[in-house]
Short mmCIF file of C-alpha atoms in Angstrom, two decimals:
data_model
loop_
_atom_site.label_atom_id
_atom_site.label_comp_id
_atom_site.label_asym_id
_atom_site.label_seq_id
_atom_site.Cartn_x
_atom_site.Cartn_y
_atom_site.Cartn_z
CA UNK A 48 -28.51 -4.63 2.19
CA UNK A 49 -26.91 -2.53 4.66
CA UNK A 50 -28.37 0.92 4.42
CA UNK A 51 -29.57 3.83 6.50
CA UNK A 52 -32.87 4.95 5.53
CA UNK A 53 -34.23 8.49 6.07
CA UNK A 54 -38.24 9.69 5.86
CA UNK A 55 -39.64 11.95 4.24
CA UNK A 56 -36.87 12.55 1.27
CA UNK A 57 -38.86 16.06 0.77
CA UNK A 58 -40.67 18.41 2.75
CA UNK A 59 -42.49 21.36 2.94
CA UNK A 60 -43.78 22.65 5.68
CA UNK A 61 -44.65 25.93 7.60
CA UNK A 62 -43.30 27.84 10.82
CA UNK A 63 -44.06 26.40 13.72
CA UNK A 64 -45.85 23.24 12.39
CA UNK A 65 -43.61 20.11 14.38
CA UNK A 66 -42.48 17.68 12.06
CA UNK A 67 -40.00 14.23 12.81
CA UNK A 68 -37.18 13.20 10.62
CA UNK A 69 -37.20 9.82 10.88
CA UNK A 70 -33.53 7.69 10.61
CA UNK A 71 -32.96 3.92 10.91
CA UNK A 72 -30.09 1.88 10.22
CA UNK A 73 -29.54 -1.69 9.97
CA UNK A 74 -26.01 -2.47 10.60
CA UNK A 75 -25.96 -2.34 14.57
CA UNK A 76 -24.16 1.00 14.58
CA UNK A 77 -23.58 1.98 18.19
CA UNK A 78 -23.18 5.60 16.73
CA UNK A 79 -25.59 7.55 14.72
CA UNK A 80 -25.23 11.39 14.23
CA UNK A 81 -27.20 14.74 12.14
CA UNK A 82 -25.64 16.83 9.88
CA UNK A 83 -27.06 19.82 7.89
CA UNK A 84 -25.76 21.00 4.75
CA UNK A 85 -26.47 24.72 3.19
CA UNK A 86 -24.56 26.35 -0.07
CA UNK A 87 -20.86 27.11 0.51
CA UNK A 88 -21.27 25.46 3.57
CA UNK A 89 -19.34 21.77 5.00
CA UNK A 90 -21.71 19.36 6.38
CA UNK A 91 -22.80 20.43 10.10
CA UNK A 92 -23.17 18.03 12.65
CA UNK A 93 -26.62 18.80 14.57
CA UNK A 94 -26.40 15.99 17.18
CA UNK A 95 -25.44 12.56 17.43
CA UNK A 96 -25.63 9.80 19.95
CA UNK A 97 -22.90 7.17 20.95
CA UNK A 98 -25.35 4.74 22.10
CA UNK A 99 -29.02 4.28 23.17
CA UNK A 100 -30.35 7.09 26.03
CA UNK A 101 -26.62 8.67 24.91
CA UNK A 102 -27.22 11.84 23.04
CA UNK A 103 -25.19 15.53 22.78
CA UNK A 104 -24.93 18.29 20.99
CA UNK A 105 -23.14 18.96 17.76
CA UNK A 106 -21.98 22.48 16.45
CA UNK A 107 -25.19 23.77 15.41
CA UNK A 108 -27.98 22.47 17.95
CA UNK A 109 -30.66 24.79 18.62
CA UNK A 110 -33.74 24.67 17.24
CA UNK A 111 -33.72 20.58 17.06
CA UNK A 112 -33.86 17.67 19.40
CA UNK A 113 -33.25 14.01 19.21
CA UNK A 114 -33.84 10.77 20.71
CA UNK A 115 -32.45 7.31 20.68
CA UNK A 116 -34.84 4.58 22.26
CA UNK A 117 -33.46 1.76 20.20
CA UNK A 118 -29.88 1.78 18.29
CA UNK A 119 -31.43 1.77 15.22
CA UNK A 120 -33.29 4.63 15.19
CA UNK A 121 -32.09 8.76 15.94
CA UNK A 122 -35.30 10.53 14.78
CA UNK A 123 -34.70 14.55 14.49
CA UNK A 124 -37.33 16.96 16.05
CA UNK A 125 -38.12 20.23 14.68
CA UNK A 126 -40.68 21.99 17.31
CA UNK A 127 -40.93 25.11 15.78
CA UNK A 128 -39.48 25.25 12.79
CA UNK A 129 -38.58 28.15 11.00
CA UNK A 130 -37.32 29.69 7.99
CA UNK A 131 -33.56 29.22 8.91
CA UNK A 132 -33.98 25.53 9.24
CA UNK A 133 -34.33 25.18 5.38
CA UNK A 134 -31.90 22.83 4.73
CA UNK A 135 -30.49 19.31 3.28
CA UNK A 136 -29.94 16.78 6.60
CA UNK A 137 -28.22 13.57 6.10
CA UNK A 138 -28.20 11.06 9.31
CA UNK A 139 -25.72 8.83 9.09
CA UNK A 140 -24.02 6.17 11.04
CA UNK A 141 -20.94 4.55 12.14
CA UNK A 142 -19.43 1.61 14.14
CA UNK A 143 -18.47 4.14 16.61
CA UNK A 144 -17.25 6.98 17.64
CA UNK A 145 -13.47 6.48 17.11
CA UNK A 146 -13.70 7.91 13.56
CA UNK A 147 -11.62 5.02 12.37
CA UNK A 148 -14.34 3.64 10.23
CA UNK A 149 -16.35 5.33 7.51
CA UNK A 150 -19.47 6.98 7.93
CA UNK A 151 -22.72 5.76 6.03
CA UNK A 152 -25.19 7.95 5.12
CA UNK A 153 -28.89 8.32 4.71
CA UNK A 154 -30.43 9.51 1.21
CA UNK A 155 -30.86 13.48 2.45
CA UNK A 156 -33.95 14.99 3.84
CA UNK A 157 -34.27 18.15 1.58
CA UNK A 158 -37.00 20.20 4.14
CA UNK A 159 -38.17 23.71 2.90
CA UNK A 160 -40.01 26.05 5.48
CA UNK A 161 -42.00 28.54 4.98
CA UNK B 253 -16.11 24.16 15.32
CA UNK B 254 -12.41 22.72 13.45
CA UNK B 255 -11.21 24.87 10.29
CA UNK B 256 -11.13 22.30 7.51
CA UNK B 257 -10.41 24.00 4.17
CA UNK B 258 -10.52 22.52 0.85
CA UNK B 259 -9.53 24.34 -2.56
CA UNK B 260 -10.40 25.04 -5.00
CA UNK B 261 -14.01 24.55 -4.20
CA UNK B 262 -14.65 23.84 -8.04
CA UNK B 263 -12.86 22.55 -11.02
CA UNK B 264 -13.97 21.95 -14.63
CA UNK B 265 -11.64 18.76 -16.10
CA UNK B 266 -11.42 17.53 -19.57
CA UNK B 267 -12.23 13.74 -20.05
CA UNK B 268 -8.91 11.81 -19.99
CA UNK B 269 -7.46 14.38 -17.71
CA UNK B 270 -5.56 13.81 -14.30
CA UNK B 271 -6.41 16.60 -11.02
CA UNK B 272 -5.63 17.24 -8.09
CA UNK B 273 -7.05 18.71 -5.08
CA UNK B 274 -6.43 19.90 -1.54
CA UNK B 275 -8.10 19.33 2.05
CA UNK B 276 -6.23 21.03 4.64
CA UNK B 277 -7.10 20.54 8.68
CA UNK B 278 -6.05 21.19 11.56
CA UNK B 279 -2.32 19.52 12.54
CA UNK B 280 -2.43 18.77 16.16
CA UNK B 281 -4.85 16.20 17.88
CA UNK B 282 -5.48 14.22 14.30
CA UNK B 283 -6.82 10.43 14.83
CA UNK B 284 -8.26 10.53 11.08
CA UNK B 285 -8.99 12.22 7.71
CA UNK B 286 -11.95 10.81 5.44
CA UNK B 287 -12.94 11.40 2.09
CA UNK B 288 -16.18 10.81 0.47
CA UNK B 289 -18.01 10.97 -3.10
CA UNK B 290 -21.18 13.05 -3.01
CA UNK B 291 -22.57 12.64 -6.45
CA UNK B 292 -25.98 14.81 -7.41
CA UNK B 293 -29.35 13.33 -5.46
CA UNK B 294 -26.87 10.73 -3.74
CA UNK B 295 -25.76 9.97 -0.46
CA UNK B 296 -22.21 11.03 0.24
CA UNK B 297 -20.08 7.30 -0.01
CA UNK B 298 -16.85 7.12 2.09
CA UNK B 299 -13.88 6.80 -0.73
CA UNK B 300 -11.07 6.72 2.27
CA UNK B 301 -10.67 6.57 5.77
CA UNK B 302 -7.02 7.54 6.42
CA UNK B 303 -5.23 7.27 9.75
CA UNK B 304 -1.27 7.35 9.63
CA UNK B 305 1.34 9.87 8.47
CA UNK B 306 2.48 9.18 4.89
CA UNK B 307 -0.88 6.98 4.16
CA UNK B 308 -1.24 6.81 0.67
CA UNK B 309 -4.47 4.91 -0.66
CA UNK B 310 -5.83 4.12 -3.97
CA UNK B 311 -9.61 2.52 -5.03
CA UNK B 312 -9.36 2.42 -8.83
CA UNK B 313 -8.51 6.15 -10.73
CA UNK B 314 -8.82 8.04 -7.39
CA UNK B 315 -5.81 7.76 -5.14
CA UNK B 316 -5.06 10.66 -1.88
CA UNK B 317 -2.34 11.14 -0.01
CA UNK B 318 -1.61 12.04 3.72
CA UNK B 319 0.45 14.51 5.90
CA UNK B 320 -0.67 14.94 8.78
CA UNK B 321 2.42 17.08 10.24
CA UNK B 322 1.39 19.41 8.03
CA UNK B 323 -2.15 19.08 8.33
CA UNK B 324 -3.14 18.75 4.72
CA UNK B 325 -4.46 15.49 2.27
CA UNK B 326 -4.47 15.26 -1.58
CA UNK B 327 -6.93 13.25 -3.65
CA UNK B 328 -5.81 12.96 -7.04
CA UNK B 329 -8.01 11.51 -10.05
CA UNK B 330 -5.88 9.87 -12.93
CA UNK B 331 -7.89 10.32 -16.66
CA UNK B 332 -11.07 11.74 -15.60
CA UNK B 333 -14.03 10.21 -16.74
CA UNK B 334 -17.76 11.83 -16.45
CA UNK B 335 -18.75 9.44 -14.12
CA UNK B 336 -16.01 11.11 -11.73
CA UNK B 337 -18.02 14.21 -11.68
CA UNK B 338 -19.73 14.85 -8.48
CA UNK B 339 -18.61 16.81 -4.87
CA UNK B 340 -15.47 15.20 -3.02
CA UNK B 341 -16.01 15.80 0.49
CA UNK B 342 -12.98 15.56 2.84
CA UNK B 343 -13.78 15.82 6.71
CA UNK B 344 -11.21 15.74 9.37
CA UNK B 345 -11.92 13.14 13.09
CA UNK B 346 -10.43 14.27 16.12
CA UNK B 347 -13.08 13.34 18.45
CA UNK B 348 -16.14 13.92 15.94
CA UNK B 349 -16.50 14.84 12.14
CA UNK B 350 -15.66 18.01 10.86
CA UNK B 351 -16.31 18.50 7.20
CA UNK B 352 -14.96 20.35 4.89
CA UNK B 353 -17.15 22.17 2.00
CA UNK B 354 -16.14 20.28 -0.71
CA UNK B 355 -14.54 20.64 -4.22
CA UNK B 356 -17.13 19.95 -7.26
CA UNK B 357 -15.33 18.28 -9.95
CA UNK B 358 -16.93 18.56 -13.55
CA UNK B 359 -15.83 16.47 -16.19
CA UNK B 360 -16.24 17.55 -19.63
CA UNK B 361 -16.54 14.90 -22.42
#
C-alpha cells in the first residue's frame, strides 16, 4: 500500500530535550516536504527537499532541521524545542516539485512541549 | 508567504443539502490549485489537483470549479451527507504549496 508513515503519532516532551520526527514513504517520491498546522492557521511548510542531499527552507524554518540520506526518508529535528513548537506536523510527499500531482500525507505528529 | 483565503472558514449544512465554498489565491504566476479532504484524526487526501483556466472537476457529490484570471476556485457539495463533514483544504502551487486555512463543513442529520 502506498503510504507515508510518520513516528511517534503523539508526543510530549520538555524544552530543550532533542527529539526526531521520523517520515518515510514508499512510492519513490523525489520530493518530500514539512508542514505545521496551529488553530486558524493554513498548513505551514517547515522544509522540504527535492531530492536526496537537496534540502531548503520553507516559510517557517527556525527552530528545526532536516535531512535526506535516502529518498525515502526526511526525518525533522527539533534541538531545542520549546513551547512555540507545539504543534500538529504532517510530512508528506509528492512526485515532484512541479505541483502538478497531489500531495500524500503522513498520519500527523501531534507534539506538545512543555 | 502567498495570501490564500478561503471563506467562510465554517459552515453547518443540513443532510440532503447542496454548498458552496470559496478559495481565493493569488492571480499571477498560477501553475496549480489543489484541494484536499481533512477529516478528524485523518490525513488530509488530495480531492483535486487543478491546472487550467475554466477546469471544472467532479469525484462523486463534490465537484470545484476554476478561474484562475481571477484568482479564485469553488468546491461545491451536491446533497450533503455526514460523511462529507470534515475540513476542505484548498492550497495554491506556484513554485511550492501554499495552503489555505480551510472551511469545516458540518453536516447535520
Amino acid at each position: 500500500e502506498a503510504q507515508v508513515t510518520q513516528n511517534p503519532r503523539y508526543l510530549i516532551t520538555v524544552t530543550g530535550k532533542k527529539l526526531t520526527v521520523t517520515c518515510s514513504q514508499n512510492m519513490n517520491h523525489e520530493y518530500m516536504s514539512w508542514y505545521r498546522q496551529d488553530p486558524g492557521l493554513g498548513l505551514r511548510q517547515i522544509y522540504y527537499s527535492m531530492n536526496v542531499e537537496v534540502t531548503d527552507k520553507g516559510d517557517v524554518p527556525e527552530g528545526y532541521k532536516v535531512s535526506r540520506k535516502e529518498k525515502r526518508n526526511f526525518p525533522l529535528i527539533l534541538e531545542s524545542p520549546s513551547p512555540n513548537q507545539t504543534s500538529l506536523y504532517f510530512c508528506a510527499s509528492s512526485p515532484d516539485k512541479t505541483g502538478f500531482s497531489e500531495a500524500f500525507f503522513g498520519q500527523g505528529t501531534r507534539l506538545t512541549v512543555v | 508567504i502567498l495570501n490564500v483565503e478561503q471563506s467562510p472558514q465554517s459552515l453547518h449544512v443540513q443532510e440532503g443539502d447542496s454548498t458552496n465554498f470559496t478559495c481565493s489565491f493569488p492571480s499571477s504566476n498560477f501553475y496549480a490549485l489543489h484541494w484536499y479532504r481533512w477529516e478528524t484524526a485523518k490525513s488530509p487526501e488530495a480531492l483535486f489537483v487543478m491546472t487550467l483556466n475554466g477546469d471544472e472537476k467532479k469525484k462523486g457529490r463534490i465537484s470545484a470549479t476554476l478561474n484562475t484570471k481571477e484568482g479564485y476556485s469553488y468546491l461545491y457539495i451536491k446533497g450533503s451527507q455526514p460523511e462529507d463533514s470534515a475540513t476542505y483544504l484548498c492550497a495554491f502551487n506556484d513554485y511550492k504549496l501554499s495552503f489555505g486555512a480551510g472551511t469545516t463543513v458540518t453536516v447535520r442529520a
